[in-house]
Amino acid sequence: MPRYTVQVRGEWLTVPCKDACETIKWLGKEALRRYIKNKPNNELLGCVEDVKFYVRRCKGLGLLDLDDAIEDVLENDEFLEVVVEDDVMSPDFIPSQPEGSHLYSKYKEPSEYIYVDGESLTPQDVFNLGKGLYKIKLSPESEFKVKQSRLLIESIIQEKKVAYGINTGFGKFARTVIPESKLKELQDNLVRSHSAGVGKPLSPEHTRMLFALRINVLAKGYSGISLETLQQAIDAFNASCLPYVPEKGTVGASGDLAPLSHLALGLIGEGKMWSPKSGWADAKYVLKAHNLKPVSLKPKEGLALINGTQLITSLGCEAVERANAIAKQADVVAALTLEVLKGTVKAFDADIHAMRPHPGQGEVAFRFRSLLDSEHHPSEIAESHRFCDKVQDPYTLRCCPQVHGVVNDTIAFVKNIIMTEVNSATDNPMVFSERGEIISGGNFHGEYPAKALDYLAIGVHELAAISERRIERLCNPSLSELPAFLVTEGGLNSGFMIAHCTAAALVSENKVLCHPSSVDSISTSAATEDHVSMGGWAARKALKVVEHVEYVLAIELLAACQGLEFHRPLQTTTPLEKVYDLVRSAVRPWMKDRFMAPDIERVHRLLRDQKVWEVAEPYIEKYRKEHSLASRSLSSLASSLDCLSLSNFNLHDHHESS
């Protein structure tokens, strides 16, 4: 007999259906009837027959026709939601889908796997796991390590030794010994009590990243978790069964306790959970719908699941990957702006930057040369002002290598720290099976990723700060020699006037967000945890800063392409024309005022998907290859000349001796 899991006002009901010929309307009424029966003090007015409602799938929020037969539109055990018209939701109501639910209706179960071993995961891997591109498998080496560490835990229990986190309380209660009969209750209580986060739930992408990273740390074999429990966690991840994890509540030491506790709470079948199939539902229902069982925690396993820096680090992975992507594309956008403002390429001369050999500065200058070098890519715009009397450009154009360059070097520094953190054991205590010891330490402290992500926010923000000034130059006719706000019939049309205001607003917000959270510390747990990192906020605000930078550069790219319209029919360099064509494939020229926000969103998506870099990179790398070959040829010629000179000198010396 088919059955359906139906949500009414946040309550979940199992509704069996004896006759599949019944309609969706019958199913909705039956769910309401059961809800009223279970909730006699409910606020529904009148009887079920008087209630107006509609029914939708939890997956993708697709509305169902009330007159359709159940057998024609539903599969067995689907998750549905009955929404009462004009209903006032209770304060604790959780919608069946997270924000942006339209994106998750397109979710496709991945077929490829990543092997995790706690040693080799990269920030890009974590980012891709968050996108749902891969499932996870445990490496054979990790299976062995996990088994060995678990054997040590079990031997401690059998020998009735006292060890922190296994048979003691936690934090201030570390000296309280717990009897063996209550060790499972100890772990359950730990997870329940520490699930004290608040705020919106993490998005499915962020929860996947958090989940994957915790699995990777457990795979190192220093946590004491059993292979059975770890495999259950992997199975839940692979089914995209994602617990409800509020974004706020961690102080970043002892690790990210609240977020990871919410993650563990879902695994033990408590709290809420989300999957593409079910939407939000009670965790036990979601697990059951995917033929999974709740985890039954063994001694030490609750602590193993919740102790670490994985919220900070997982969000840090996305922040550093997106920062790297926008930093590369910022050079392309700025190069286009320089062309539109009739700037000079002289400031990017290789010899200038060789005298101050910071890696990022040199690379940015090289990218500008590769996109603007008129010997490789003739530009009619550049040719049109070649003999002008301008000596140098303003700093926002001339100093891009110095400003963008340090951002690149900052990202490289931060990425190195995040890479290390991704593959670090951050538990307490640590289980060293090869030594037969369990040792308490402080690897859970989030100061490393917290400081790094504060630094990332400060660094990457400068891309937006300098971009906003370039937008000002594009829009200001006294600085650009272009129509005011890049539009004809100014006054009737306002053009990019308020788009520039948006950029200014985002830059201003960033100035506040760039205040480092890791300079703060508040003692917690009765002064047992007397210094903390505040890394959770460092990670969340770094990600927000990166997003703002993306939007500011999207506005600059839109403005630069619009400015190019006023130089037509003159052409810019080939690579920059290709960038222009890309933008115009998504956004048409601004002939008169129209709804601008969608244009900004479309170009932001091009930057998020790295489409601008995909267009520009082949030209940059071709230029690099050609100049590398030319440099080698010059070196070879110089060597030949040196040899010839030496030979002539020796011959001259021989004649002198004779």
Coordinates of C-alpha atoms in Angstrom, one line a residue, residues 103-529:
L103 CA 18.3 25.8 -7.7
Y104 CA 17.8 22.6 -5.8
S105 CA 15.0 21.3 -8.0
K106 CA 17.7 20.8 -10.6
Y107 CA 19.9 18.7 -8.3
K108 CA 21.3 15.6 -10.0
E109 CA 22.8 12.9 -8.0
P110 CA 26.5 12.7 -8.8
S111 CA 28.0 9.5 -10.3
E112 CA 31.7 10.3 -9.6
Y113 CA 33.5 9.8 -6.3
I114 CA 36.3 11.5 -4.4
Y115 CA 38.4 9.2 -2.1
V116 CA 39.0 10.9 1.2
D117 CA 42.0 10.0 3.4
G118 CA 42.5 13.1 5.5
E119 CA 45.6 14.0 3.7
S120 CA 45.0 15.1 0.1
L121 CA 41.7 17.1 -0.1
T122 CA 42.1 20.6 -1.6
P123 CA 39.9 23.7 -1.1
Q124 CA 38.7 23.3 -4.6
D125 CA 37.7 19.7 -3.8
V126 CA 35.7 20.9 -0.8
F127 CA 34.0 23.6 -3.0
N128 CA 33.1 21.0 -5.6
L129 CA 31.7 18.6 -3.0
G130 CA 29.6 21.5 -1.7
K131 CA 28.2 21.9 -5.2
G132 CA 27.1 18.3 -5.2
L133 CA 29.5 17.3 -8.0
Y134 CA 30.9 14.2 -6.2
K135 CA 30.1 11.5 -3.7
I136 CA 32.6 10.3 -1.1
K137 CA 34.5 7.0 -0.6
L138 CA 36.9 6.2 2.2
S139 CA 40.4 5.1 1.1
P140 CA 41.6 1.6 2.2
E141 CA 44.4 3.2 4.2
S142 CA 41.9 5.4 6.1
E143 CA 39.7 2.4 6.9
F144 CA 42.7 0.7 8.6
K145 CA 43.6 3.8 10.6
V146 CA 40.0 4.3 11.7
K147 CA 39.8 0.7 12.9
Q148 CA 43.1 1.0 14.8
S149 CA 42.1 4.1 16.6
R150 CA 38.7 2.6 17.6
L151 CA 40.4 -0.5 19.0
L152 CA 42.3 1.8 21.4
I153 CA 39.1 3.4 22.6
E154 CA 37.5 0.1 23.2
S155 CA 40.6 -1.2 25.1
I156 CA 40.4 1.9 27.4
I157 CA 36.7 1.1 28.2
Q158 CA 37.4 -2.6 28.8
E159 CA 40.3 -1.8 31.1
K160 CA 38.2 0.8 32.9
K161 CA 40.8 3.6 32.5
V162 CA 39.7 7.2 32.8
A163 CA 40.1 9.3 29.6
Y164 CA 38.7 12.7 28.7
G165 CA 35.7 12.6 26.4
I166 CA 35.3 8.8 26.7
N167 CA 34.1 8.4 30.3
T168 CA 34.3 11.9 31.7
G169 CA 32.3 15.0 31.4
F170 CA 33.3 17.9 29.1
G171 CA 34.8 21.3 29.6
K172 CA 34.4 22.3 33.2
F173 CA 33.1 18.8 34.0
A174 CA 36.3 17.1 32.7
R175 CA 37.0 15.7 36.2
T176 CA 33.5 14.1 36.5
V177 CA 33.8 10.3 35.8
I178 CA 30.8 8.8 34.1
P179 CA 29.8 5.1 34.8
E180 CA 30.0 2.7 31.9
S181 CA 26.3 2.2 31.8
K182 CA 25.8 5.8 30.9
L183 CA 28.5 6.2 28.2
K184 CA 26.0 6.2 25.3
E185 CA 23.7 8.7 27.1
L186 CA 26.8 10.9 27.7
Q187 CA 27.5 11.1 24.0
D188 CA 23.8 11.7 23.1
N189 CA 23.5 14.4 25.7
L190 CA 26.7 16.1 24.4
V191 CA 25.2 16.4 20.9
R192 CA 21.8 17.5 22.1
S193 CA 23.1 20.1 24.6
H194 CA 25.7 21.5 22.2
S195 CA 23.1 21.9 19.4
A196 CA 22.5 25.5 20.5
G197 CA 23.0 27.5 17.3
V198 CA 20.8 30.2 16.1
G199 CA 20.0 32.0 12.8
K200 CA 19.3 30.8 9.3
P201 CA 20.3 27.3 8.4
L202 CA 23.4 26.9 6.2
S203 CA 22.6 26.5 2.6
P204 CA 22.7 22.9 1.2
E205 CA 26.1 23.8 -0.5
H206 CA 27.6 25.0 2.8
T207 CA 26.2 22.1 4.8
R208 CA 27.7 19.7 2.2
M209 CA 31.1 21.4 2.5
L210 CA 30.9 21.2 6.3
F211 CA 29.9 17.6 6.2
A212 CA 32.5 16.6 3.7
L213 CA 35.3 18.3 5.6
R214 CA 34.3 16.6 8.9
I215 CA 34.3 13.2 7.2
N216 CA 37.8 14.0 5.8
V217 CA 39.1 14.8 9.3
L218 CA 37.6 11.6 10.7
A219 CA 39.2 9.7 7.9
K220 CA 42.7 10.6 9.3
G221 CA 42.1 8.1 12.1
Y222 CA 42.9 10.2 15.1
S223 CA 39.3 10.7 16.3
G224 CA 38.4 7.3 17.7
I225 CA 35.2 7.0 15.7
S226 CA 34.1 3.5 14.6
L227 CA 34.2 2.6 10.9
E228 CA 30.5 1.7 11.1
T229 CA 29.5 5.2 12.3
L230 CA 31.9 6.9 9.8
Q231 CA 30.4 4.9 7.0
Q232 CA 26.8 5.9 8.1
A233 CA 27.9 9.5 7.9
I234 CA 29.3 9.0 4.4
D235 CA 26.1 7.3 3.3
A236 CA 24.1 10.2 4.6
F237 CA 26.4 12.6 2.7
N238 CA 26.1 10.7 -0.5
A239 CA 22.3 10.7 -0.3
S240 CA 22.5 14.5 0.3
C241 CA 20.7 14.1 3.7
L242 CA 21.8 17.4 5.2
P243 CA 21.0 18.3 8.8
Y244 CA 19.7 21.7 9.9
V245 CA 22.8 23.7 10.9
P246 CA 22.2 27.3 12.1
E247 CA 24.9 29.6 10.8
K248 CA 25.6 31.4 14.1
G249 CA 26.8 30.1 17.5
T250 CA 30.4 29.2 17.2
V251 CA 33.3 31.1 18.9
G252 CA 35.9 29.0 17.0
A253 CA 37.3 27.2 20.1
S254 CA 36.8 24.5 21.2
G255 CA 36.3 24.2 17.5
D256 CA 32.9 24.8 15.9
L257 CA 31.0 23.0 18.5
A258 CA 27.4 24.3 17.9
P259 CA 27.4 23.9 14.1
L260 CA 29.0 20.4 14.2
S261 CA 26.6 19.4 17.0
H262 CA 23.6 20.3 14.8
L263 CA 25.3 18.2 12.0
A264 CA 25.6 15.2 14.4
L265 CA 22.1 15.8 15.7
G266 CA 20.6 15.0 12.3
L267 CA 22.7 11.9 12.0
I268 CA 21.3 10.5 15.2
G269 CA 17.8 11.1 13.8
E270 CA 16.9 14.2 15.8
G271 CA 16.2 17.7 14.7
K272 CA 15.5 18.7 11.1
M273 CA 17.1 17.5 7.9
W274 CA 16.9 18.4 4.3
S275 CA 17.3 16.4 1.1
P276 CA 16.4 17.2 -2.5
K277 CA 13.8 14.4 -2.3
S278 CA 12.2 15.5 1.0
G279 CA 12.8 19.2 1.6
W280 CA 12.9 20.0 5.3
A281 CA 11.5 17.3 7.5
D282 CA 12.3 15.5 10.8
A283 CA 15.6 13.9 10.4
K284 CA 14.3 10.4 11.1
Y285 CA 11.8 10.7 8.2
V286 CA 14.5 11.9 5.8
L287 CA 16.9 9.1 6.7
K288 CA 14.1 6.6 6.4
A289 CA 13.1 7.9 3.0
H290 CA 16.7 7.2 1.8
N291 CA 16.8 3.7 3.5
L292 CA 19.2 4.9 6.1
K293 CA 19.2 4.4 9.9
P294 CA 20.0 6.9 12.6
V295 CA 23.5 6.6 14.1
S296 CA 23.7 5.0 17.5
L297 CA 26.6 6.8 19.2
K298 CA 29.3 4.7 20.9
P299 CA 31.7 6.0 23.5
K300 CA 33.7 9.0 22.3
E301 CA 31.8 9.2 19.0
G302 CA 29.7 12.3 19.8
L303 CA 32.8 14.2 20.7
A304 CA 34.5 12.9 17.5
L305 CA 31.7 14.3 15.4
I306 CA 31.6 17.8 16.9
N307 CA 35.1 18.8 17.8
G308 CA 37.0 20.7 15.1
T309 CA 37.3 23.9 12.9
Q310 CA 35.3 22.6 10.0
L311 CA 32.7 25.4 9.8
I312 CA 35.4 28.0 9.6
T313 CA 37.5 26.0 7.2
S314 CA 34.7 24.9 4.9
L315 CA 33.4 28.4 4.4
G316 CA 37.0 29.5 4.1
C317 CA 37.5 27.1 1.2
E318 CA 34.7 28.8 -0.7
A319 CA 35.9 32.2 0.2
V320 CA 39.4 31.6 -1.0
E321 CA 38.4 29.9 -4.2
R322 CA 35.9 32.6 -5.1
A323 CA 38.5 35.3 -4.2
N324 CA 41.0 33.7 -6.5
A325 CA 38.5 33.6 -9.3
I326 CA 37.4 37.2 -9.0
A327 CA 41.0 38.4 -8.6
K328 CA 42.0 37.0 -11.9
Q329 CA 39.0 38.4 -13.7
A330 CA 39.5 41.8 -12.0
D331 CA 42.6 42.3 -14.1
V332 CA 40.6 41.6 -17.3
V333 CA 37.8 44.1 -16.2
A334 CA 40.4 46.8 -15.3
A335 CA 42.2 46.3 -18.6
L336 CA 38.9 46.9 -20.5
T337 CA 38.3 50.0 -18.4
L338 CA 41.7 51.3 -19.2
E339 CA 41.0 51.0 -22.9
V340 CA 37.7 52.8 -22.6
L341 CA 39.3 55.6 -20.6
K342 CA 42.2 55.8 -23.2
G343 CA 44.9 54.9 -20.8
T344 CA 48.5 54.0 -21.5
V345 CA 50.2 50.6 -21.2
K346 CA 53.6 52.1 -20.4
A347 CA 53.0 51.6 -16.6
F348 CA 53.0 47.9 -17.1
D349 CA 56.5 47.7 -18.7
A350 CA 58.2 44.5 -17.5
D351 CA 61.4 46.4 -16.4
I352 CA 59.4 48.6 -14.0
H353 CA 58.0 45.5 -12.2
A354 CA 61.3 43.6 -12.2
M355 CA 62.6 46.4 -9.9
R356 CA 60.0 45.5 -7.3
P357 CA 59.7 41.7 -7.8
H358 CA 56.6 40.8 -5.8
P359 CA 55.0 37.8 -7.5
G360 CA 51.5 39.1 -7.6
Q361 CA 52.5 42.5 -8.9
G362 CA 54.6 41.0 -11.7
E363 CA 51.8 38.6 -12.7
V364 CA 49.1 41.4 -12.9
A365 CA 51.4 43.6 -15.0
F366 CA 52.0 40.6 -17.3
R367 CA 48.2 40.0 -17.7
F368 CA 47.7 43.7 -18.6
R369 CA 50.4 43.5 -21.2
S370 CA 49.0 40.2 -22.6
L371 CA 45.6 41.8 -23.1
L372 CA 46.7 45.3 -24.2
D373 CA 50.0 44.8 -26.1
S374 CA 49.3 46.5 -29.5
E375 CA 52.1 44.5 -31.2
H376 CA 50.1 41.3 -30.5
H377 CA 46.6 42.7 -30.5
P378 CA 46.2 45.9 -32.5
S379 CA 43.7 48.3 -30.9
E380 CA 42.1 51.0 -32.9
I381 CA 41.1 52.8 -29.7
A382 CA 44.8 52.8 -28.5
E383 CA 45.9 54.0 -31.9
S384 CA 43.4 56.9 -31.8
H385 CA 45.2 58.5 -28.9
R386 CA 48.8 57.3 -29.4
F387 CA 50.1 60.8 -29.9
C388 CA 48.1 62.6 -27.2
D389 CA 50.0 64.7 -24.6
K390 CA 48.9 62.6 -21.6
V391 CA 52.0 61.5 -19.6
Q392 CA 50.5 59.2 -17.0
D393 CA 47.2 57.8 -15.8
P394 CA 45.5 58.1 -12.4
Y395 CA 46.4 55.6 -9.7
T396 CA 43.2 53.5 -10.2
L397 CA 44.6 52.6 -13.7
R398 CA 48.4 53.0 -13.4
C399 CA 48.7 51.2 -10.0
C400 CA 46.6 48.1 -10.8
P401 CA 49.7 45.8 -10.6
Q402 CA 50.6 47.1 -7.2
V403 CA 47.0 47.0 -5.8
H404 CA 45.7 43.9 -7.5
G405 CA 49.1 42.2 -7.1
V406 CA 49.1 42.2 -3.3
V407 CA 45.5 40.8 -3.4
N408 CA 46.9 37.8 -5.4
D409 CA 49.7 37.3 -2.9
T410 CA 47.3 37.6 0.0
I411 CA 45.1 34.9 -1.6
A412 CA 48.1 32.6 -2.1
F413 CA 49.1 33.0 1.6
V414 CA 45.5 32.3 2.8
K415 CA 45.1 29.4 0.5
N416 CA 48.2 27.7 1.9
I417 CA 46.8 28.0 5.5
I418 CA 43.3 26.8 4.5
M419 CA 44.9 23.9 2.5
T420 CA 46.8 22.8 5.7
E421 CA 43.7 23.2 7.8
V422 CA 41.5 21.1 5.4
N423 CA 43.8 18.1 6.1
S424 CA 44.5 18.6 9.8
A425 CA 43.2 16.6 12.7
T426 CA 41.5 19.2 15.0
D427 CA 40.0 16.9 17.6
N428 CA 40.5 16.9 21.4
P429 CA 41.6 14.5 22.7
M430 CA 43.7 13.0 19.9
V431 CA 43.8 9.2 19.6
F432 CA 47.3 7.9 18.7
S433 CA 46.8 4.2 18.1
E434 CA 50.4 3.6 17.1
R435 CA 51.5 4.9 20.5
G436 CA 48.6 3.5 22.4
E437 CA 47.9 6.9 23.9
I438 CA 45.1 9.5 24.0
I439 CA 46.5 13.0 24.4
S440 CA 44.6 16.2 25.1
G441 CA 45.8 19.3 23.1
G442 CA 44.5 22.4 21.4
N443 CA 44.3 21.6 17.7
F444 CA 40.6 22.6 17.8
H445 CA 41.5 26.3 18.3
G446 CA 40.5 28.2 15.1
E447 CA 43.1 31.0 15.3
Y448 CA 44.9 30.0 12.1
P449 CA 41.9 30.0 9.7
A450 CA 40.3 32.9 11.6
K451 CA 43.3 35.2 11.2
A452 CA 43.8 34.1 7.6
L453 CA 40.2 34.8 6.6
D454 CA 40.3 38.2 8.3
Y455 CA 43.4 38.9 6.2
L456 CA 41.6 37.6 3.1
A457 CA 38.7 40.0 3.6
I458 CA 41.0 43.0 4.1
G459 CA 43.0 42.0 1.0
V460 CA 40.3 41.1 -1.5
H461 CA 38.2 44.1 -0.5
E462 CA 40.7 46.4 -2.2
L463 CA 39.6 45.0 -5.6
A464 CA 36.2 46.5 -4.9
A465 CA 37.6 49.8 -3.5
I466 CA 39.7 50.5 -6.6
S467 CA 37.0 49.2 -8.9
E468 CA 34.4 51.6 -7.5
R469 CA 36.8 54.5 -8.2
R470 CA 37.2 53.3 -11.8
I471 CA 33.4 53.2 -12.1
E472 CA 33.3 56.8 -11.0
R473 CA 35.8 57.7 -13.7
L474 CA 33.7 55.9 -16.3
C475 CA 30.5 57.7 -15.2
N476 CA 32.0 61.2 -14.6
P477 CA 32.2 63.1 -18.0
S478 CA 34.9 65.4 -16.6
L479 CA 37.1 62.4 -16.1
S480 CA 36.1 60.1 -19.0
E481 CA 35.3 62.3 -22.0
L482 CA 32.2 60.1 -22.3
P483 CA 28.5 61.0 -21.8
A484 CA 27.5 61.5 -18.2
F485 CA 26.6 58.2 -16.6
L486 CA 27.2 56.4 -19.9
V487 CA 23.9 57.2 -21.5
T488 CA 22.5 59.3 -24.2
E489 CA 19.8 61.9 -23.6
G490 CA 21.0 62.5 -20.0
G491 CA 18.3 63.9 -17.8
L492 CA 15.6 61.9 -19.5
N493 CA 17.8 58.9 -18.9
S494 CA 19.9 58.4 -15.7
G495 CA 22.1 55.5 -17.0
F496 CA 24.6 54.1 -14.5
M497 CA 24.0 56.8 -11.9
I498 CA 22.5 54.5 -9.3
A499 CA 24.5 51.4 -10.3
H500 CA 27.5 53.4 -9.2
C501 CA 25.7 54.2 -5.9
T502 CA 25.2 50.4 -5.4
A503 CA 28.9 49.9 -5.9
A504 CA 29.7 52.6 -3.4
A505 CA 27.3 51.1 -0.9
L506 CA 28.9 47.7 -1.2
V507 CA 32.4 49.1 -0.7
S508 CA 31.2 51.0 2.4
E509 CA 29.7 47.8 3.8
N510 CA 32.9 46.0 3.2
K511 CA 34.8 48.6 5.2
V512 CA 32.8 47.5 8.3
L513 CA 33.0 43.8 7.4
C514 CA 36.8 44.0 7.1
H515 CA 37.2 44.8 10.8
P516 CA 38.9 41.6 12.0
S517 CA 36.8 39.4 14.2
S518 CA 39.8 37.4 15.4
V519 CA 41.0 40.4 17.5
D520 CA 38.1 39.7 19.8
S521 CA 37.9 36.9 22.4
I522 CA 35.3 36.2 25.1
S523 CA 36.1 33.6 27.8
T524 CA 33.5 30.7 27.8
S525 CA 32.8 27.5 29.6
A526 CA 33.4 28.8 33.1
A527 CA 36.9 30.2 32.0
T528 CA 38.0 26.7 30.9
E529 CA 37.9 27.9 27.3

